[in-house]
Amino acid sequence: MDNSSAAAPAFAIPRIGDKAPAFKAVTTQGEIRFPDQYAGSWVILFSHPADFTPVCTSEFMTFATLQPKFEEANCKLVGLSVDGLYSHIAWLRTIKEKISYKGMKDVEVNFPLIEDITMEVAKMYGMMQPGESSTKAVRAVFVVDPKGVVRTVLYYPLSLGRNFDEIYRIVIALQTADAFSIATPADWRPGDDVIVPTAGSCGVAKERMESKDEMTCHDWFFCTKKLDKETVLKTILKK
Ligand code: BEZ
């Protein structure tokens, strides 16, 4: 069957390793071209169900407060919901002027928030999941690398606020894996041992197990080594 003239699917999920689907959009910070405009930076594209809702408000306050940490890791933030621009502007102003929550107040959201009333981008990124809601995007997170490649995908339901420490950990772990050609074990944080070599190269692990390299081999397929926190952070974080 020749699908070359078929319309774009109403629902697609960009997968890990795919190029992030490209789009132009209007945001609270002007027009953006995604992902081209972010070439050379990591970027998190995330959706929220609706402006003026409580879970989303707690998330935006948290993400905006953490933005300097993400910037230090060369990672930009881009939000999206299927609300319009004036709703976004009014909601972000309300957050800044009126909401005080968990020690956060006067929170200014400086990253772009996409208006997507046509749901075009939301559909392109699998953010509309009708079993959960046909009118609101789910809480999606796409971590895109400096070459515009999708590196991690997360989806959360409407009722569940995201863990932004985990999203930060994902960015740092991906950057560490790229910079040091290692993999990161369960619950890894900078300073913890890392896995070497990366998954799929067990032959190398066996060789290393027999060598005098400074590694701990738990078995032929599972070797770890030290990678100190300072080395990781010095390599990854901007001064
Ligand atoms: C919230 O952010 O609180 C929310 C949004 C949509 C549905 C349910 C909760």
Coordinates of C-alpha atoms and ligand atoms in Angstrom, one line a residue:
M1 CA 0.0 0.0 0.0
D2 CA 1.3 3.5 -0.9
N3 CA 1.0 5.7 2.2
S4 CA 3.0 8.6 0.7
S5 CA 0.0 10.9 0.4
A6 CA -1.7 9.9 3.7
A7 CA -2.5 12.7 6.1
A8 CA -0.4 13.0 9.3
P9 CA -1.8 10.6 11.9
A10 CA -4.2 12.2 14.5
F11 CA -2.1 10.7 17.2
A12 CA 1.7 10.0 17.2
I13 CA 4.2 9.4 19.9
P14 CA 7.7 10.5 19.1
R15 CA 10.0 7.7 20.3
I16 CA 13.3 7.7 22.0
G17 CA 16.0 8.2 19.3
D18 CA 13.6 9.9 16.9
K19 CA 14.2 13.5 15.7
A20 CA 11.8 15.7 17.6
P21 CA 8.9 16.6 15.2
A22 CA 9.4 20.2 14.0
F23 CA 6.8 22.9 14.4
K24 CA 6.4 26.7 14.7
A25 CA 4.3 28.1 17.5
V26 CA 3.1 31.2 19.2
T27 CA 4.2 31.4 22.9
T28 CA 4.1 33.8 25.8
Q29 CA 7.7 34.7 24.8
G30 CA 7.0 35.2 21.1
E31 CA 7.2 32.8 18.2
I32 CA 9.4 29.7 18.4
R33 CA 10.7 27.2 15.9
F34 CA 11.1 23.8 17.6
P35 CA 13.5 22.1 17.8
D36 CA 15.8 24.1 15.4
Q37 CA 15.9 27.2 17.6
Y38 CA 17.3 25.1 20.5
A39 CA 20.1 23.4 18.5
G40 CA 23.2 23.2 20.8
S41 CA 21.0 23.2 24.0
W42 CA 19.0 20.5 25.8
V43 CA 15.4 21.3 25.9
I44 CA 12.4 20.0 27.8
L45 CA 9.1 20.2 26.0
F46 CA 6.3 19.5 28.4
S47 CA 2.5 19.8 28.4
H48 CA 0.0 20.6 31.1
P49 CA -3.8 20.0 31.0
A50 CA -5.1 23.4 31.6
D51 CA -4.4 26.9 32.8
F52 CA -6.0 28.0 36.1
T53 CA -5.9 24.5 37.6
P54 CA -4.3 23.6 40.9
V55 CA -1.9 20.7 40.0
C56 CA -0.6 22.7 37.0
T57 CA -0.1 25.8 39.1
S58 CA 2.0 23.8 41.6
E59 CA 4.0 22.4 38.7
F60 CA 4.6 25.8 37.0
M61 CA 5.7 27.3 40.3
T62 CA 8.1 24.5 40.9
F63 CA 9.5 24.4 37.3
A64 CA 10.0 28.1 37.2
T65 CA 11.8 28.1 40.5
L66 CA 14.1 25.3 39.3
Q67 CA 14.7 27.0 35.9
P68 CA 18.1 28.5 36.9
K69 CA 19.3 24.9 37.7
F70 CA 18.2 23.7 34.3
E71 CA 19.9 26.7 32.6
E72 CA 23.1 25.8 34.4
A73 CA 22.9 22.4 32.8
N74 CA 22.3 24.0 29.4
C75 CA 18.7 22.9 29.4
K76 CA 15.8 25.2 28.3
L77 CA 12.2 24.7 29.2
V78 CA 9.1 25.0 26.9
G79 CA 5.6 24.5 28.1
L80 CA 2.4 23.8 26.2
S81 CA -1.3 23.5 26.7
V82 CA -4.3 23.6 24.4
D83 CA -5.4 27.0 26.0
G84 CA -5.0 30.3 24.2
L85 CA -2.4 32.9 24.6
Y86 CA -4.5 35.4 26.6
S87 CA -5.4 32.6 29.1
H88 CA -1.7 31.8 29.5
I89 CA -0.8 35.4 30.1
A90 CA -3.6 35.9 32.6
W91 CA -2.7 32.6 34.4
L92 CA 1.0 33.4 34.7
R93 CA 0.2 36.9 35.9
T94 CA -2.1 35.4 38.6
I95 CA 0.7 33.0 39.7
K96 CA 3.1 35.9 40.0
E97 CA 0.8 38.4 41.7
K98 CA -1.4 36.2 43.9
I99 CA -0.1 32.7 44.6
S100 CA 2.1 31.8 47.5
Y101 CA 2.8 28.1 47.8
K102 CA 5.3 26.0 49.7
G103 CA 7.6 29.0 50.3
M104 CA 7.4 30.0 46.6
K105 CA 6.0 33.5 45.8
D106 CA 6.4 36.2 43.2
V107 CA 7.2 33.4 40.8
E108 CA 7.8 34.7 37.3
V109 CA 7.5 32.1 34.5
N110 CA 10.2 33.2 32.0
F111 CA 10.2 30.2 29.7
P112 CA 7.9 30.1 26.7
L113 CA 4.4 28.6 27.1
I114 CA 2.9 27.5 23.7
E115 CA -0.7 28.2 22.8
D116 CA -2.1 25.2 21.0
I117 CA -5.8 25.8 20.6
T118 CA -5.8 23.7 17.4
M119 CA -4.1 20.8 19.3
E120 CA -1.8 20.5 16.3
V121 CA 1.4 20.2 18.4
A122 CA -0.3 18.2 21.1
K123 CA -1.4 15.6 18.6
M124 CA 2.0 15.5 17.0
Y125 CA 3.5 14.7 20.4
G126 CA 0.9 12.2 21.6
M127 CA -0.2 14.6 24.3
M128 CA -3.9 14.1 23.6
Q129 CA -4.8 10.8 25.1
P130 CA -8.6 10.5 24.8
G131 CA -8.9 7.7 27.4
E132 CA -7.7 10.2 30.0
S133 CA -9.3 13.4 28.4
S134 CA -10.4 14.4 24.9
T135 CA -10.1 18.1 25.6
K136 CA -7.0 18.5 27.7
A137 CA -3.4 17.4 27.1
V138 CA -1.9 14.8 29.6
R139 CA 1.2 15.8 31.4
A140 CA 3.9 14.9 28.9
V141 CA 7.6 15.4 29.1
F142 CA 10.1 15.2 26.2
V143 CA 13.8 15.6 26.9
V144 CA 15.4 16.6 23.6
D145 CA 19.2 16.7 23.2
P146 CA 21.3 19.4 21.5
K147 CA 21.0 17.6 18.1
G148 CA 17.2 17.7 18.3
V149 CA 16.9 14.0 19.2
V150 CA 14.3 12.7 21.7
R151 CA 16.2 11.1 24.6
T152 CA 13.4 10.5 27.2
V153 CA 9.6 10.5 27.1
L154 CA 7.4 10.6 30.2
Y155 CA 3.6 10.7 30.4
Y156 CA 1.6 11.4 33.6
P157 CA -2.2 11.4 34.1
L158 CA -4.1 14.6 34.9
S159 CA -4.3 14.0 38.6
L160 CA -0.5 13.4 39.2
G161 CA 1.9 16.3 39.6
R162 CA 5.4 15.6 38.2
N163 CA 8.6 15.1 40.2
F164 CA 10.9 17.9 38.9
D165 CA 13.9 16.6 40.8
E166 CA 13.5 13.4 38.7
I167 CA 13.3 15.4 35.5
Y168 CA 16.5 17.2 36.5
R169 CA 18.1 13.9 37.4
I170 CA 17.2 12.5 33.9
V171 CA 18.9 15.5 32.2
I172 CA 22.1 15.2 34.3
A173 CA 22.2 11.4 33.9
L174 CA 21.8 11.6 30.1
Q175 CA 24.5 14.3 29.9
T176 CA 26.8 12.2 32.1
A177 CA 26.2 9.1 30.0
D178 CA 27.1 11.0 26.8
A179 CA 30.2 12.7 28.3
F180 CA 31.7 9.7 29.9
S181 CA 30.4 6.8 27.7
I182 CA 28.9 5.0 30.7
A183 CA 25.4 4.1 31.8
T184 CA 23.7 5.0 35.1
P185 CA 22.2 2.5 37.5
A186 CA 19.0 2.6 39.4
D187 CA 18.5 5.8 41.4
W188 CA 21.9 7.2 40.2
R189 CA 22.9 10.6 41.3
P190 CA 26.2 12.5 40.6
G191 CA 28.8 10.9 42.9
D192 CA 27.4 7.4 42.7
D193 CA 29.2 4.6 40.9
V194 CA 28.4 4.3 37.2
I195 CA 28.1 1.3 34.9
V196 CA 30.7 0.5 32.4
P197 CA 30.6 -0.3 29.6
T198 CA 27.2 0.8 28.3
A199 CA 24.6 -1.8 27.9
G200 CA 25.1 -4.3 25.1
S201 CA 28.9 -4.4 25.2
C202 CA 29.2 -7.2 27.7
G203 CA 32.3 -8.6 26.0
V204 CA 34.1 -5.4 27.0
A205 CA 32.9 -5.8 30.6
K206 CA 34.4 -9.3 30.7
E207 CA 37.8 -8.1 29.4
R208 CA 37.7 -5.3 32.0
M209 CA 36.8 -7.8 34.7
E210 CA 40.0 -9.6 34.0
S211 CA 42.1 -6.4 33.8
K212 CA 43.4 -4.3 36.7
D213 CA 41.1 -1.4 35.9
E214 CA 39.6 0.3 38.9
M215 CA 36.2 -1.4 38.6
T216 CA 34.0 -3.6 40.6
C217 CA 32.6 -6.4 38.6
H218 CA 29.6 -8.1 40.2
D219 CA 29.6 -10.6 37.4
W220 CA 30.9 -10.7 33.8
F221 CA 28.0 -8.5 32.5
F222 CA 27.8 -6.0 35.4
C223 CA 30.8 -3.8 36.2
T224 CA 30.7 -0.4 37.9
K225 CA 33.4 2.2 38.5
K226 CA 33.7 5.4 40.5
L227 CA 33.0 8.7 38.9
D228 CA 33.2 11.5 41.4
K229 CA 30.6 14.2 41.7
E230 CA 33.0 17.0 41.2
T231 CA 34.2 15.6 37.8
V232 CA 30.6 15.1 36.7
L233 CA 29.4 18.6 37.7
K234 CA 32.6 20.3 36.4
T235 CA 32.0 18.6 33.0
I236 CA 28.3 19.3 32.7
L237 CA 27.4 22.5 34.5
K238 CA 28.1 26.0 33.1
K239 CA 30.2 28.1 35.5
Ligands
BEZ1 C1 -4.9 20.3 37.8 O1 -3.9 20.8 37.3 O2 -5.2 20.5 38.9 C2 -5.9 19.5 36.9 C3 -6.0 19.8 35.6 C4 -6.9 19.0 34.8 C5 -7.6 18.0 35.4 C6 -7.4 17.7 36.7 C7 -6.5 18.5 37.5

